[in-house]
Amino acid sequence: MDLVPAPTGKSSSLKSPVVEVEAVDMAPADTKETITTMENTAAVGNEAMQSEYETDSDDSGSDLEAELEVLHDEELRCGIPDACSLDEAIAFRNRLHEVGKAVFVQETIGADTITAKKLCTAFGILPPDFLDGAPDSAYHPLLAIAISREFSRRPKLPQYNSIEDAVKLLKESKKIIVITGAGISTSLGIPDFRSKDTGLYSKLEHLGLSDPQEVFDISVFREDPSIFFSIAKDILPTEKKYSPTHGFIRLLQDKGKLLTNYTQNIDNIEANAGVLPENIVQCHGSFATASCVKCEHKVMGDEIFGDIRKGLIPECSSCRKKLEDDSLKPQGMKRKRSTSATQKRRKADGEDSSDDDEDYELPTPGVMKPDITFFGEDLPDEFGRRLIHQDRDQVDLVIVIGTSLKVAPVAEVPGVLPRNVPQIYISRTPVSHTSFDIDLLGDCDVVVSELCRRAGWDFQHEMIPAGEKVEVSNVEGYESRHMFKVVGA
Ligand code: OAD
């Protein structure tokens, strides 16, 4: 089967390379910068981040940054020799945001009140072993990265902490951006990607990929589409159902509060819940349509679902018809077949026969690829256009639900919105690379239904038992982090 032609090399905006966000956060500073040039470095970094939505940005950070070991707040809380305590770290971070980078540097290492080595730990960087015994100035480049990263990070708004604050925000806000990920569909039996043991990526060892994310890599797809189609049936939307969290987004729409749902999900389930297309940006595309990688013929997604469910590679009907028509015309020169990926692999493995005649065959139809955004492909133009030119100036509340925020550029959306706009995070697992004002942890269906209950909203869904009782407890050590648990119905 002929595959998509190699990319033209056209550069475009909003590329979505697979990047762990911890690495992205560290990206802006040049490690060769000294402390005195930190201000400029950070400014450049911020600009790059802002403009990533409109211009090319292939910044993937330096080798040094990639090798840095991240120190999590939980580790600081437990105490690490020669590192700041969590309280000290928080105080340093707050001070940085309060006075800016230049004054902060003067007050700290400039005034010899702390070493650069120790100060790095306040910003989540573990001093690397290879610098052991080096003079403190050797830690300055690391500190530059750490300070730049922290400064470009959105600081938590101190006035929002409790569930009551969350409910009040929900009731009062009128232009809510909801950013969603795979966690909002897991209660329907669709796996997310990164959850340990249950996520899709934990189940792909048998494919022999160096990284399970390659299953969604466009160059891998071009090389061998069968890899993607061998798992596609597992993530294909099934019945026309939707989870309570999808229902919650619909409720926000009904109340006239939904500005935009930026979804990374490709299952198109928002539509089942009645969220209107004009209120959704499907950042990573969806299964709703599919296109031929060769002639770009587009069909409704369900036309290829049958093949996908059978584990077959769907072929383009338009290409097939054209080939049939061509075959009825008088034949000229014999045409050379493009070699299939499997054959190429066999050749690479040395299995190929030396019979040159094998290279001559008829062309075949293109592969139908669901219109989902693979790693290495651009996000839909609508994503950057709407975010930057429409929503950014209107949004009054951000709710992020069921995503690990590990994939750029969606992961960077919270950081490009105005800093005074409150942000709430709802998921089973907290994230540490982005600061939210309130973290509501637990099953998102439970969290959203409890929020609605407390808001006095009539929210019903067959998966939410009538009279459900939810216990909410504060996570020790975090004023704004709350755990939701069903305790009865
Ligand atoms: P992930 O699997 O990375 O994250 C899902 C998050 O949802 C995790 O933090 C889970 O703990 C949480 N979660 C799972 N079930 C939940 C539930 N019932 N209630 C609350 N939280 C729950 O998925 P995404 O962040 O969506 O991209 O992944 C982003 C992108 O990475 C995907 O769009 C996909 C993937 O590679 C492409 O394929 C291009």
Coordinates of C-alpha atoms and ligand atoms in Angstrom, one line a residue:
M1 CA 0.0 0.0 0.0
D2 CA 1.4 3.4 -0.9
L3 CA 2.1 5.6 2.0
V4 CA 2.0 9.3 2.5
P5 CA 4.8 11.2 0.7
A6 CA 7.5 12.5 3.0
P7 CA 6.8 15.9 4.5
T8 CA 7.7 18.9 2.4
G9 CA 9.7 20.4 5.2
K10 CA 7.3 23.3 5.3
S11 CA 7.6 25.0 8.7
S12 CA 4.5 25.9 10.4
S13 CA 3.3 27.0 13.8
L14 CA 2.0 24.9 16.6
K15 CA 4.0 21.8 16.1
S16 CA 3.4 19.3 18.9
P17 CA 6.6 17.4 19.4
V18 CA 6.5 14.9 22.2
V19 CA 8.1 16.8 25.0
E20 CA 8.0 16.0 28.6
V21 CA 6.9 19.3 30.1
E22 CA 9.5 19.3 32.9
A23 CA 12.0 19.6 30.1
V24 CA 10.0 22.3 28.3
D25 CA 9.9 24.3 31.4
M26 CA 13.6 24.3 31.6
A27 CA 14.1 25.2 28.1
P28 CA 14.4 29.0 27.8
A29 CA 17.8 29.8 29.4
D30 CA 21.1 29.3 27.7
T31 CA 23.2 27.4 30.1
K32 CA 26.3 29.5 29.1
E33 CA 24.7 32.6 30.5
T34 CA 26.0 34.0 33.7
I35 CA 23.9 35.2 36.6
T36 CA 24.3 38.8 35.5
T37 CA 22.6 38.2 32.2
M38 CA 19.7 36.3 33.7
E39 CA 17.2 39.1 33.2
N40 CA 17.8 39.1 29.5
T41 CA 17.8 35.3 29.2
A42 CA 14.4 35.0 31.0
A43 CA 12.9 37.8 28.9
V44 CA 13.9 35.9 25.7
G45 CA 12.5 32.7 27.2
N46 CA 9.2 34.3 28.0
E47 CA 8.9 35.8 24.6
A48 CA 9.6 32.4 23.0
M49 CA 6.9 30.8 25.1
Q50 CA 4.4 33.5 24.3
S51 CA 5.0 33.4 20.6
E52 CA 5.1 29.6 20.3
Y53 CA 1.5 29.8 19.5
E54 CA 2.1 32.0 16.5
T55 CA 5.5 31.2 15.3
D56 CA 7.8 28.2 14.9
S57 CA 9.5 27.0 18.0
D58 CA 11.7 24.0 17.9
D59 CA 13.5 24.8 21.1
S60 CA 14.1 21.6 22.8
G61 CA 16.6 22.8 25.4
S62 CA 20.2 22.0 25.9
D63 CA 21.8 18.7 26.8
L64 CA 22.6 20.0 30.2
E65 CA 18.9 20.8 30.8
A66 CA 17.8 17.5 29.6
E67 CA 20.1 15.8 32.1
L68 CA 19.1 17.8 35.1
E69 CA 17.5 15.8 37.9
V70 CA 14.2 17.2 39.1
L71 CA 13.6 17.6 42.8
H72 CA 9.9 17.4 43.7
D73 CA 8.3 19.3 46.6
E74 CA 7.5 16.1 48.3
E75 CA 11.2 15.3 48.5
L76 CA 12.0 18.7 49.9
R77 CA 9.2 18.3 52.5
C78 CA 10.9 15.0 53.7
G79 CA 14.2 16.8 53.9
I80 CA 17.3 16.4 51.8
P81 CA 20.8 17.0 53.1
D82 CA 22.2 20.4 52.0
A83 CA 18.9 21.3 50.3
C84 CA 16.3 24.0 51.2
S85 CA 13.3 22.8 53.2
L86 CA 10.0 23.1 51.4
D87 CA 9.0 26.1 53.5
E88 CA 12.3 27.9 52.6
A89 CA 11.8 26.9 48.9
I90 CA 8.3 28.4 48.9
A91 CA 9.6 31.6 50.5
F92 CA 12.3 31.9 47.9
R93 CA 9.9 31.4 45.0
N94 CA 7.5 33.9 46.4
R95 CA 10.3 36.4 46.9
L96 CA 11.4 36.0 43.3
H97 CA 8.0 36.7 42.0
E98 CA 7.7 39.7 44.3
V99 CA 11.0 41.5 43.6
G100 CA 12.0 40.2 40.2
K101 CA 15.1 38.3 39.1
A102 CA 17.8 41.1 39.4
V103 CA 16.9 42.0 43.0
F104 CA 16.4 38.4 44.0
V105 CA 19.9 37.5 42.8
Q106 CA 21.4 40.5 44.6
E107 CA 19.6 39.6 47.8
T108 CA 20.6 36.0 47.7
I109 CA 23.9 34.9 46.2
G110 CA 24.9 38.5 45.6
A111 CA 24.7 39.1 49.4
D112 CA 26.2 35.7 50.2
T113 CA 23.1 34.8 52.2
I114 CA 23.0 31.4 50.5
T115 CA 25.0 29.4 48.0
A116 CA 23.9 29.0 44.4
K117 CA 24.2 25.2 44.9
K118 CA 21.6 25.3 47.7
L119 CA 19.4 27.9 46.0
C120 CA 19.1 25.6 43.0
T121 CA 17.2 23.1 45.2
A122 CA 14.6 25.7 46.1
F123 CA 13.6 25.7 42.4
G124 CA 13.5 21.9 42.1
I125 CA 17.0 21.3 40.7
L126 CA 19.2 18.7 42.3
P127 CA 22.9 19.7 42.0
P128 CA 24.4 17.1 39.7
D129 CA 27.1 14.8 40.9
F130 CA 29.6 16.0 38.2
L131 CA 29.8 19.4 39.9
D132 CA 30.7 18.0 43.3
G133 CA 33.6 19.9 44.8
A134 CA 33.4 22.6 42.1
P135 CA 33.4 26.3 43.2
D136 CA 30.0 27.8 43.9
S137 CA 30.2 29.8 40.7
A138 CA 30.0 26.6 38.7
Y139 CA 26.4 26.4 39.9
H140 CA 25.5 29.8 38.5
P141 CA 24.4 28.5 35.0
L142 CA 22.1 26.0 36.7
L143 CA 20.7 28.6 38.9
A144 CA 20.0 30.8 35.9
I145 CA 17.9 28.1 34.4
A146 CA 16.1 27.5 37.7
I147 CA 15.3 31.1 38.2
S148 CA 14.2 31.7 34.6
R149 CA 12.0 28.6 34.8
E150 CA 10.3 29.7 38.0
F151 CA 9.9 33.2 36.9
S152 CA 8.1 32.2 33.7
R153 CA 5.8 30.0 35.6
R154 CA 2.5 31.2 36.6
P155 CA 2.4 31.9 40.4
K156 CA -0.5 30.5 42.4
L157 CA -3.1 33.2 43.3
P158 CA -3.1 33.1 47.1
Q159 CA -6.8 34.1 47.5
Y160 CA -8.2 30.9 46.1
N161 CA -7.7 27.7 48.2
S162 CA -10.9 26.0 49.5
I163 CA -13.7 24.0 47.9
E164 CA -15.9 27.0 48.7
D165 CA -13.6 29.2 46.7
A166 CA -13.9 26.7 43.8
V167 CA -17.7 26.6 44.0
K168 CA -17.9 30.4 44.2
L169 CA -15.6 30.7 41.1
L170 CA -17.8 28.2 39.2
K171 CA -21.0 30.1 40.1
E172 CA -19.6 33.6 39.3
S173 CA -17.5 32.9 36.2
K174 CA -19.0 33.6 32.8
K175 CA -16.3 32.7 30.4
I176 CA -14.7 29.4 31.4
I177 CA -12.0 27.6 29.5
V178 CA -12.1 23.8 30.2
I179 CA -8.9 21.9 29.2
T180 CA -9.5 18.2 29.1
G181 CA -7.5 15.0 28.7
A182 CA -8.0 11.2 28.6
G183 CA -9.0 11.0 32.3
I184 CA -12.5 12.3 31.5
S185 CA -13.2 9.2 29.4
T186 CA -11.7 6.4 31.5
S187 CA -15.0 5.8 33.4
L188 CA -16.4 4.8 30.0
G189 CA -13.7 2.1 29.7
I190 CA -11.4 4.0 27.4
P191 CA -7.9 3.9 28.7
D192 CA -5.8 7.0 29.3
F193 CA -2.2 7.1 28.1
R194 CA 0.1 7.4 31.1
S195 CA -1.6 5.8 34.1
K196 CA 0.7 3.1 35.5
D197 CA -0.6 -0.4 34.6
T198 CA -3.9 0.8 33.0
G199 CA -2.8 3.5 30.6
L200 CA -2.4 2.6 26.9
Y201 CA 1.3 3.2 26.9
S202 CA 1.8 0.6 29.6
K203 CA 0.4 -2.1 27.3
L204 CA 2.4 -1.6 24.2
E205 CA 5.6 -3.4 25.0
H206 CA 4.7 -6.1 22.5
L207 CA 5.0 -3.6 19.6
G208 CA 8.7 -3.4 20.3
L209 CA 8.9 0.4 20.0
S210 CA 11.6 2.3 21.7
D211 CA 9.0 4.6 23.1
P212 CA 5.3 3.7 23.2
Q213 CA 4.4 7.2 22.1
E214 CA 5.8 6.3 18.7
V215 CA 2.5 4.6 18.0
F216 CA 1.2 8.1 17.4
D217 CA 4.3 9.3 15.6
I218 CA 3.7 10.5 12.1
S219 CA 7.0 9.2 10.7
V220 CA 6.3 5.8 12.2
F221 CA 2.9 5.8 10.7
R222 CA 4.3 6.7 7.3
E223 CA 6.8 3.9 7.6
D224 CA 4.3 1.3 8.8
P225 CA 0.7 2.2 9.4
S226 CA -0.1 -1.3 10.7
I227 CA 1.5 -0.4 14.1
F228 CA -1.1 2.3 14.7
F229 CA -4.0 0.2 13.4
S230 CA -3.0 -2.7 15.6
I231 CA -4.0 -0.6 18.7
A232 CA -6.5 1.8 17.1
K233 CA -9.4 -0.5 17.9
D234 CA -8.6 -0.1 21.6
I235 CA -9.1 3.7 21.5
L236 CA -12.0 3.8 19.1
P237 CA -15.1 5.5 20.4
T238 CA -17.7 2.8 21.1
E239 CA -21.3 3.6 21.9
K240 CA -22.9 7.0 22.0
K241 CA -22.4 7.4 25.7
Y242 CA -20.6 10.1 27.7
S243 CA -19.3 10.4 31.2
P244 CA -20.6 12.7 33.9
T245 CA -17.6 14.9 33.3
H246 CA -18.6 15.4 29.6
G247 CA -22.1 16.1 31.0
F248 CA -20.6 18.7 33.3
I249 CA -19.0 20.5 30.3
R250 CA -22.4 20.4 28.6
L251 CA -24.0 21.9 31.8
L252 CA -21.5 24.8 31.7
Q253 CA -22.5 25.3 28.1
D254 CA -26.2 25.3 29.0
K255 CA -25.5 27.9 31.7
G256 CA -23.8 30.1 29.1
K257 CA -20.5 29.8 31.0
L258 CA -18.5 27.7 28.6
L259 CA -16.0 29.8 26.6
T260 CA -14.1 26.9 25.0
N261 CA -13.4 23.3 25.7
Y262 CA -9.9 22.6 24.6
T263 CA -9.8 18.8 24.4
Q264 CA -6.8 16.6 23.7
N265 CA -9.2 13.7 23.4
I266 CA -9.7 12.1 20.0
D267 CA -12.8 10.1 21.0
N268 CA -15.2 12.9 20.0
I269 CA -17.3 12.0 23.0
E270 CA -18.0 15.7 23.8
A271 CA -20.4 15.6 20.8
N272 CA -22.4 12.7 22.5
A273 CA -22.9 14.9 25.5
G274 CA -24.2 17.7 23.2
V275 CA -21.3 20.1 23.5
L276 CA -21.6 22.2 20.4
P277 CA -18.8 22.1 17.8
E278 CA -18.3 25.8 18.0
N279 CA -17.5 25.5 21.7
I280 CA -14.8 22.8 21.3
V281 CA -11.3 22.8 19.9
Q282 CA -10.2 19.3 19.3
C283 CA -6.5 20.0 19.8
H284 CA -5.3 16.6 18.7
G285 CA -8.0 16.1 16.1
S286 CA -10.5 13.2 16.3
F287 CA -11.8 10.0 14.8
A288 CA -14.8 12.0 13.5
T289 CA -13.3 12.1 10.0
A290 CA -10.4 10.4 8.2
S291 CA -8.3 11.4 5.2
C292 CA -6.3 9.5 2.6
V293 CA -2.6 10.1 3.1
K294 CA -2.1 10.0 -0.6
C295 CA -4.9 11.9 -2.3
E296 CA -6.4 13.6 0.8
H297 CA -9.9 12.3 0.1
K298 CA -11.9 12.8 3.3
V299 CA -14.6 10.5 4.7
M300 CA -16.7 10.4 7.8
G301 CA -14.7 8.5 10.5
D302 CA -17.3 5.7 10.9
E303 CA -16.8 4.6 7.3
I304 CA -13.4 3.1 8.3
F305 CA -14.4 2.0 11.8
G306 CA -15.3 -1.5 10.5
D307 CA -11.8 -2.0 9.2
I308 CA -10.2 -0.6 12.3
R309 CA -12.3 -2.9 14.5
K310 CA -11.1 -5.9 12.5
G311 CA -7.5 -4.7 12.8
L312 CA -7.2 -4.0 9.1
I313 CA -5.5 -1.0 7.4
P314 CA -8.3 1.0 5.8
E315 CA -7.7 1.9 2.1
C316 CA -8.9 4.9 0.2
S317 CA -12.0 4.2 -1.9
S318 CA -11.3 7.2 -4.1
C319 CA -7.7 6.0 -4.9
R320 CA -9.1 2.5 -5.5
K321 CA -11.7 3.8 -8.0
K322 CA -9.1 5.9 -9.8
L323 CA -6.8 2.9 -10.1
E324 CA -9.7 0.8 -11.4
D325 CA -10.5 3.5 -14.0
D326 CA -6.8 3.7 -15.0
S327 CA -6.5 0.0 -15.4
L328 CA -9.3 0.2 -18.1
K329 CA -7.2 2.7 -20.1
P330 CA -4.7 1.4 -22.6
Q331 CA -1.4 0.6 -20.7
G332 CA 1.8 2.4 -21.5
M333 CA 4.9 1.7 -19.7
K334 CA 4.8 -0.6 -16.8
R335 CA 4.7 1.3 -13.5
K336 CA 6.9 0.8 -10.6
R337 CA 5.2 -0.2 -7.4
S338 CA 6.2 1.7 -4.3
T339 CA 7.5 -0.8 -1.9
S340 CA 5.3 -1.5 1.1
A341 CA 6.7 -0.8 4.6
T342 CA 6.7 -4.4 5.4
Q343 CA 8.7 -5.2 2.4
K344 CA 11.1 -2.3 3.1
R345 CA 11.6 -3.8 6.6
R346 CA 12.3 -7.2 5.2
K347 CA 14.8 -5.7 2.8
A348 CA 16.4 -3.9 5.7
D349 CA 16.5 -7.2 7.6
G350 CA 18.2 -8.9 4.6
E351 CA 15.3 -11.1 3.9
D352 CA 14.6 -9.8 0.4
S353 CA 15.0 -11.9 -2.7
S354 CA 17.4 -10.6 -5.3
D355 CA 14.7 -10.9 -8.0
D356 CA 14.5 -7.4 -9.5
D357 CA 11.2 -8.2 -11.2
E358 CA 9.7 -8.1 -7.7
D359 CA 10.0 -4.3 -7.7
Y360 CA 7.5 -4.0 -10.5
E361 CA 3.9 -4.0 -9.4
L362 CA 0.8 -1.9 -9.8
P363 CA 0.2 1.1 -7.6
T364 CA -2.1 0.6 -4.6
P365 CA -4.6 2.9 -2.9
G366 CA -3.5 5.2 -0.1
V367 CA -4.1 4.5 3.6
M368 CA -7.0 6.2 5.3
K369 CA -5.6 8.0 8.4
P370 CA -8.1 9.1 11.1
D371 CA -7.8 12.9 11.3
I372 CA -6.1 12.8 14.7
T373 CA -2.9 14.8 15.3
F374 CA 0.1 12.6 15.5
F375 CA 3.3 13.6 17.2
G376 CA 5.3 15.6 14.6
E377 CA 2.1 17.0 13.0
D378 CA 0.7 20.5 13.4
L379 CA -2.2 21.2 15.7
P380 CA -5.3 22.5 13.9
D381 CA -4.9 26.3 13.1
E382 CA -8.0 26.9 15.2
F383 CA -6.1 26.0 18.4
G384 CA -3.6 28.9 18.3
R385 CA -6.0 31.4 16.6
R386 CA -8.8 31.0 19.1
L387 CA -6.6 30.8 22.2
I388 CA -4.5 33.8 21.4
H389 CA -6.8 36.0 19.4
Q390 CA -10.2 35.2 21.0
D391 CA -10.2 33.4 24.4
R392 CA -7.1 34.9 26.1
D393 CA -8.7 38.3 26.6
Q394 CA -12.1 36.9 27.7
V395 CA -11.4 34.0 30.0
D396 CA -12.3 34.4 33.6
L397 CA -11.8 30.9 34.9
V398 CA -9.7 27.9 33.8
I399 CA -10.6 24.3 34.7
V400 CA -8.2 21.6 33.7
I401 CA -9.6 18.1 34.0
G402 CA -8.1 14.6 33.6
T403 CA -4.8 15.4 31.9
S404 CA -1.2 14.9 33.0
L405 CA -0.3 18.0 31.0
K406 CA 2.7 16.2 29.6
V407 CA 2.3 17.1 25.9
A408 CA 3.1 20.5 24.5
P409 CA 1.7 22.8 23.3
V410 CA -1.6 22.1 25.1
A411 CA 0.4 21.7 28.3
E412 CA 1.5 25.3 28.0
V413 CA -2.0 26.8 27.7
P414 CA -2.3 27.5 31.4
G415 CA 0.9 29.4 31.3
V416 CA -0.1 31.7 28.4
L417 CA -3.4 32.9 29.9
P418 CA -3.5 36.1 32.0
R419 CA -2.0 35.4 35.4
N420 CA -4.8 36.9 37.3
V421 CA -7.3 34.4 35.9
P422 CA -7.9 31.6 38.5
Q423 CA -7.1 28.0 37.6
I424 CA -8.5 24.8 39.0
Y425 CA -7.1 21.4 38.4
I426 CA -9.2 18.2 38.7
S427 CA -7.6 14.8 38.3
R428 CA -6.6 11.7 40.2
T429 CA -2.9 12.7 40.3
P430 CA -1.6 16.2 41.0
V431 CA 1.0 17.8 38.7
S432 CA 4.0 19.7 40.0
H433 CA 5.3 21.4 36.8
T434 CA 2.3 23.8 36.7
S435 CA 0.9 25.7 39.6
F436 CA -2.9 25.7 40.0
D437 CA -4.8 27.7 42.5
I438 CA -6.9 24.8 43.7
D439 CA -6.3 21.1 43.1
L440 CA -9.4 18.9 43.4
L441 CA -8.1 15.3 43.4
G442 CA -10.1 12.1 42.8
D443 CA -12.3 10.7 40.1
C444 CA -13.3 13.6 38.0
D445 CA -16.9 12.4 37.7
V446 CA -17.1 12.5 41.5
V447 CA -15.4 15.9 41.8
V448 CA -17.6 17.6 39.2
S449 CA -20.8 16.2 40.6
E450 CA -19.9 17.2 44.1
L451 CA -19.1 20.7 42.8
C452 CA -22.5 20.9 41.2
R453 CA -24.2 19.7 44.3
R454 CA -22.4 22.4 46.4
A455 CA -23.3 25.0 43.7
G456 CA -26.9 24.0 44.0
W457 CA -27.0 23.0 40.3
D458 CA -29.3 20.3 39.1
F459 CA -26.9 17.9 37.6
Q460 CA -28.0 14.4 36.7
H461 CA -26.3 11.5 35.0
E462 CA -27.0 7.8 35.0
M463 CA -23.6 7.0 36.4
I464 CA -24.0 9.3 39.4
P465 CA -26.2 7.5 41.9
A466 CA -29.0 9.6 43.5
G467 CA -28.0 10.6 47.0
E468 CA -24.3 10.0 46.4
K469 CA -22.3 11.1 49.4
V470 CA -18.8 12.4 48.9
E471 CA -16.2 13.1 51.6
V472 CA -13.8 15.9 50.9
S473 CA -10.6 16.0 52.9
N474 CA -7.7 18.4 52.8
V475 CA -4.3 17.0 51.7
E476 CA -1.9 17.5 54.5
G477 CA 0.6 20.3 53.9
Y478 CA -1.3 21.8 51.0
E479 CA -3.9 24.4 51.9
S480 CA -5.4 24.3 48.4
R481 CA -5.3 20.6 47.6
H482 CA -8.4 18.5 48.4
M483 CA -9.2 14.8 48.0
F484 CA -12.7 13.7 47.0
K485 CA -13.9 10.2 47.9
V486 CA -17.4 8.6 47.6
V487 CA -18.5 7.3 51.0
G488 CA -22.0 6.2 50.2
A489 CA -25.1 6.7 48.1
Ligands
OAD1 P1 -2.6 11.0 30.3 O1 -2.8 9.6 30.3 O2 -1.2 11.5 30.1 O3 -3.2 11.7 31.6 C1 -4.5 11.4 32.1 C2 -4.6 11.9 33.5 O4 -5.9 11.7 33.9 C3 -3.7 11.3 34.5 O5 -3.1 12.2 35.4 C4 -4.6 10.4 35.3 O6 -4.2 10.3 36.7 C5 -5.9 11.1 35.2 N1 -7.1 10.3 35.3 C6 -7.4 9.1 34.7 N2 -8.6 8.7 34.9 C7 -9.2 9.6 35.7 C8 -10.5 9.8 36.3 N3 -11.5 8.9 36.1 N4 -10.7 10.9 37.0 C9 -9.7 11.8 37.2 N5 -8.5 11.7 36.7 C10 -8.2 10.6 35.9 O7 -3.5 11.6 29.2 P2 -3.5 13.0 28.5 O8 -3.0 14.1 29.4 O9 -4.9 13.3 27.9 O10 -1.6 12.7 22.4 O11 -2.5 12.8 27.3 C11 -2.2 13.9 26.5 C12 -1.8 13.4 25.1 O12 -0.8 12.4 25.2 C13 -2.9 12.7 24.4 O13 -3.8 13.5 23.7 C14 -2.1 11.8 23.4 C15 -1.1 11.3 24.3 O14 0.1 11.0 23.7 C16 -1.5 12.2 21.1 O15 -1.8 11.1 20.8 C17 -1.0 13.2 20.1

